[in-house]
Structure formats: C-alpha cells, structure tokens
Amino acid sequence: MPPLSPLVRSFVSHFGEMGSRWGINRTVGQIYALIFVSPRAVNADEIAEALAFSRSNVSMGLKELQSWQLVNLRHLPGDRREYFDAPTDAWEIFRTLAEQRRRREIEPTLTMLRAALLEQPGTEDDRVAQERMRGMHDLIEMMTTWFDDVQRMDQKTLSQLMKMGSKVQRLLEFTGKVPARKGVSS
C-alpha cells in the first residue's frame, strides 16, 4: 500500500477523532476510514503499516468492524490472507449503522422498559417513575416504528423525504393539523 496522501491522512485522522464521539475507539474509526477510501480491498498487514498500528490492534479493530457489519471479508485467489473492503454507498452505510445501533442500544432499552411497565408499582414514587418510563417507552416505540418505515423506503423516496425537511412541518401547521411550536422558528 502506498503512503497515505495528505487528503487520505486527514480523513482517516478525522474519522478516528469522530469515532470516540460515536461510541467506537479512535483506532477502529481510523481503520474503517482507511478501508472505506481504499480503491481496493486491503489486508491487516497493509492497514497496520499504513496507520503505524500493531497487527493485534488492527485484528481487534477488524473484528469490531465485522461485528458492526461495516466491512466485508474477501479472499483473493492464490492468497491466504484475508482482505477487507467497505460498502461505498453512503445510504447503505447509514442503514447498516442505524440498524446496528438499534439492535445494540434501542432494543435492550425497550426490553427493560417493557419489563418495568409490567411490574406493579409498590409506592407512589414507583408509580411516578413508571409513568415516566411509559412516556419514554411510547416515544421509543413510535421512533422504532418510524425507523422500520424509513428502512423499507427506497433511496430515492428517502432522499426526497429528507429534502422536504421543514416544509412538511409548515404544511401541517398551515392546515391546522399541528400547532406551531412556541419559541422555534422555521
């Protein structure tokens, strides 16, 4: 693998910094960024050399990226090494990330909330807590239903919907279906 250009190095570095804000470590973010921008599938040794990471660090990062379904494992004819590439379609990546976050973060929370709502409150404080949990549960359920609807949309429809943005809100306000929120300008 040739040395990283300043353009690629900047992207890889930025992804590493952003990774920690997204809940992954910096190394995993940088590995993903390198694989994403590579014009061909790369192996762990090439990644380790390009990023100056230990081979074991790269292996652990690749396992994490595989568990998130963000990289694909490839075998090249006549080569025993494993190669990795990443989907290049931003929509596909977004859908995969959203689904993985749902599976890892939202579904366990819904499971806990459902169990908590089945409990009989023992005190007034428990009743208040349970009502607040119900509000959280209902919002998350509504959001996951919406998420399911969005996941079924084709890219063109989803893109058009996103471009509509606040126009939908203004239309609903205009027709009286939704009151305007106070203190929020559109």
CSV table of N, CA, C and O in Angstrom, one decimal, residues 55-97:
chain,number,residue,atom,x,y,z
A,55,ARG,N,-0.2,-5.1,14.7
A,55,ARG,CA,-1.1,-6.1,14.0
A,55,ARG,C,-2.2,-6.5,14.9
A,55,ARG,O,-3.3,-6.7,14.4
A,56,SER,N,-2.0,-6.7,16.2
A,56,SER,CA,-3.0,-7.2,17.1
A,56,SER,C,-4.1,-6.1,17.2
A,56,SER,O,-5.3,-6.4,17.3
A,57,ASN,N,-3.7,-4.8,17.2
A,57,ASN,CA,-4.7,-3.8,17.3
A,57,ASN,C,-5.6,-3.7,16.1
A,57,ASN,O,-6.8,-3.5,16.2
A,58,VAL,N,-5.0,-3.9,14.9
A,58,VAL,CA,-5.7,-4.0,13.7
A,58,VAL,C,-6.7,-5.2,13.7
A,58,VAL,O,-7.8,-5.0,13.3
A,59,SER,N,-6.2,-6.3,14.1
A,59,SER,CA,-7.1,-7.5,14.1
A,59,SER,C,-8.3,-7.3,15.0
A,59,SER,O,-9.4,-7.6,14.6
A,60,MET,N,-8.1,-6.7,16.2
A,60,MET,CA,-9.2,-6.4,17.1
A,60,MET,C,-10.2,-5.4,16.5
A,60,MET,O,-11.4,-5.6,16.5
A,61,GLY,N,-9.6,-4.4,15.8
A,61,GLY,CA,-10.5,-3.4,15.1
A,61,GLY,C,-11.3,-4.0,14.0
A,61,GLY,O,-12.4,-3.7,13.8
A,62,LEU,N,-10.6,-4.9,13.2
A,62,LEU,CA,-11.4,-5.5,12.1
A,62,LEU,C,-12.5,-6.4,12.6
A,62,LEU,O,-13.6,-6.4,12.0
A,63,LYS,N,-12.2,-7.1,13.8
A,63,LYS,CA,-13.3,-7.9,14.3
A,63,LYS,C,-14.5,-7.0,14.8
A,63,LYS,O,-15.7,-7.4,14.6
A,64,GLU,N,-14.2,-5.9,15.4
A,64,GLU,CA,-15.3,-5.0,15.8
A,64,GLU,C,-16.0,-4.5,14.6
A,64,GLU,O,-17.3,-4.4,14.5
A,65,LEU,N,-15.3,-4.1,13.5
A,65,LEU,CA,-16.0,-3.6,12.3
A,65,LEU,C,-16.8,-4.7,11.6
A,65,LEU,O,-17.9,-4.4,11.1
A,66,GLN,N,-16.3,-5.9,11.7
A,66,GLN,CA,-17.1,-7.0,11.1
A,66,GLN,C,-18.4,-7.2,12.0
A,66,GLN,O,-19.5,-7.5,11.4
A,67,SER,N,-18.3,-7.1,13.3
A,67,SER,CA,-19.5,-7.3,14.1
A,67,SER,C,-20.5,-6.2,13.9
A,67,SER,O,-21.7,-6.4,14.0
A,68,TRP,N,-20.1,-5.0,13.4
A,68,TRP,CA,-21.0,-3.9,13.1
A,68,TRP,C,-21.4,-4.1,11.6
A,68,TRP,O,-22.2,-3.3,11.2
A,69,GLN,N,-20.9,-5.0,10.9
A,69,GLN,CA,-21.2,-5.3,9.5
A,69,GLN,C,-20.9,-4.1,8.6
A,69,GLN,O,-21.5,-3.7,7.7
A,70,LEU,N,-19.7,-3.4,9.0
A,70,LEU,CA,-19.3,-2.2,8.2
A,70,LEU,C,-18.2,-2.6,7.3
A,70,LEU,O,-17.8,-1.7,6.4
A,71,VAL,N,-17.6,-3.7,7.4
A,71,VAL,CA,-16.6,-4.2,6.4
A,71,VAL,C,-16.9,-5.6,6.0
A,71,VAL,O,-17.6,-6.4,6.7
A,72,ASN,N,-16.4,-5.9,4.8
A,72,ASN,CA,-16.6,-7.2,4.2
A,72,ASN,C,-15.3,-8.0,4.1
A,72,ASN,O,-14.3,-7.4,3.7
A,73,LEU,N,-15.3,-9.2,4.5
A,73,LEU,CA,-14.1,-10.1,4.4
A,73,LEU,C,-14.1,-10.6,3.0
A,73,LEU,O,-15.1,-11.1,2.4
A,74,ARG,N,-12.9,-10.6,2.3
A,74,ARG,CA,-12.7,-11.1,1.0
A,74,ARG,C,-11.4,-12.0,1.0
A,74,ARG,O,-10.5,-11.8,1.8
A,75,HIS,N,-11.5,-13.0,0.1
A,75,HIS,CA,-10.3,-13.8,-0.1
A,75,HIS,C,-9.9,-13.7,-1.6
A,75,HIS,O,-10.8,-13.7,-2.4
A,76,LEU,N,-8.7,-13.4,-1.8
A,76,LEU,CA,-8.2,-13.3,-3.2
A,76,LEU,C,-7.6,-14.6,-3.7
A,76,LEU,O,-6.9,-15.3,-2.9
A,77,PRO,N,-7.8,-15.0,-4.9
A,77,PRO,CA,-7.3,-16.2,-5.4
A,77,PRO,C,-5.8,-16.3,-5.3
A,77,PRO,O,-5.1,-15.3,-5.6
A,78,GLY,N,-5.3,-17.4,-4.7
A,78,GLY,CA,-3.8,-17.6,-4.6
A,78,GLY,C,-3.2,-16.9,-3.4
A,78,GLY,O,-2.0,-16.9,-3.2
A,79,ASP,N,-4.0,-16.3,-2.6
A,79,ASP,CA,-3.5,-15.5,-1.4
A,79,ASP,C,-4.3,-16.0,-0.2
A,79,ASP,O,-5.5,-16.0,-0.1
A,80,ARG,N,-3.5,-16.4,0.8
A,80,ARG,CA,-4.2,-17.0,2.1
A,80,ARG,C,-4.6,-15.9,3.0
A,80,ARG,O,-5.4,-16.1,4.0
A,81,ARG,N,-4.2,-14.6,2.8
A,81,ARG,CA,-4.5,-13.5,3.7
A,81,ARG,C,-6.0,-13.1,3.5
A,81,ARG,O,-6.6,-13.4,2.5
A,82,GLU,N,-6.5,-12.5,4.6
A,82,GLU,CA,-7.9,-12.0,4.5
A,82,GLU,C,-7.8,-10.5,4.1
A,82,GLU,O,-7.0,-9.8,4.6
A,83,TYR,N,-8.7,-10.1,3.2
A,83,TYR,CA,-8.8,-8.8,2.7
A,83,TYR,C,-10.1,-8.2,3.1
A,83,TYR,O,-11.1,-8.9,3.3
A,84,PHE,N,-10.1,-6.9,3.3
A,84,PHE,CA,-11.3,-6.2,3.7
A,84,PHE,C,-11.6,-5.0,2.8
A,84,PHE,O,-10.7,-4.3,2.4
A,85,ASP,N,-12.9,-4.9,2.5
A,85,ASP,CA,-13.4,-3.7,1.9
A,85,ASP,C,-14.7,-3.2,2.6
A,85,ASP,O,-15.1,-3.9,3.5
A,86,ALA,N,-15.1,-2.1,2.2
A,86,ALA,CA,-16.3,-1.5,2.9
A,86,ALA,C,-17.3,-1.1,1.8
A,86,ALA,O,-16.9,-0.7,0.7
A,87,PRO,N,-18.6,-1.2,2.1
A,87,PRO,CA,-19.6,-0.6,1.2
A,87,PRO,C,-19.2,0.8,0.9
A,87,PRO,O,-18.8,1.6,1.8
A,88,THR,N,-19.5,1.2,-0.3
A,88,THR,CA,-19.2,2.6,-0.7
A,88,THR,C,-20.4,3.5,-0.8
A,88,THR,O,-20.3,4.7,-0.9
A,89,ASP,N,-21.6,2.9,-0.8
A,89,ASP,CA,-22.8,3.6,-0.9
A,89,ASP,C,-23.2,4.2,0.5
A,89,ASP,O,-23.4,3.5,1.5
A,90,ALA,N,-23.2,5.5,0.6
A,90,ALA,CA,-23.4,6.2,1.9
A,90,ALA,C,-24.8,5.8,2.5
A,90,ALA,O,-24.9,5.7,3.7
A,91,TRP,N,-25.8,5.6,1.7
A,91,TRP,CA,-27.1,5.2,2.1
A,91,TRP,C,-27.0,3.8,2.8
A,91,TRP,O,-27.6,3.6,3.9
A,92,GLU,N,-26.3,2.9,2.2
A,92,GLU,CA,-26.2,1.6,2.7
A,92,GLU,C,-25.5,1.6,4.1
A,92,GLU,O,-25.9,0.9,5.0
A,93,ILE,N,-24.4,2.4,4.1
A,93,ILE,CA,-23.7,2.5,5.4
A,93,ILE,C,-24.6,3.1,6.5
A,93,ILE,O,-24.6,2.6,7.6
A,94,PHE,N,-25.3,4.2,6.1
A,94,PHE,CA,-26.2,4.8,7.1
A,94,PHE,C,-27.3,3.7,7.6
A,94,PHE,O,-27.5,3.6,8.8
A,95,ARG,N,-27.8,3.0,6.7
A,95,ARG,CA,-28.8,2.0,7.1
A,95,ARG,C,-28.2,0.9,8.0
A,95,ARG,O,-28.8,0.5,9.0
A,96,THR,N,-27.0,0.5,7.7
A,96,THR,CA,-26.3,-0.5,8.5
A,96,THR,C,-26.1,0.0,9.9
A,96,THR,O,-26.3,-0.7,10.9
A,97,LEU,N,-25.5,1.2,9.9
A,97,LEU,CA,-25.2,1.8,11.2
A,97,LEU,C,-26.5,2.0,12.1
A,97,LEU,O,-26.5,1.7,13.3
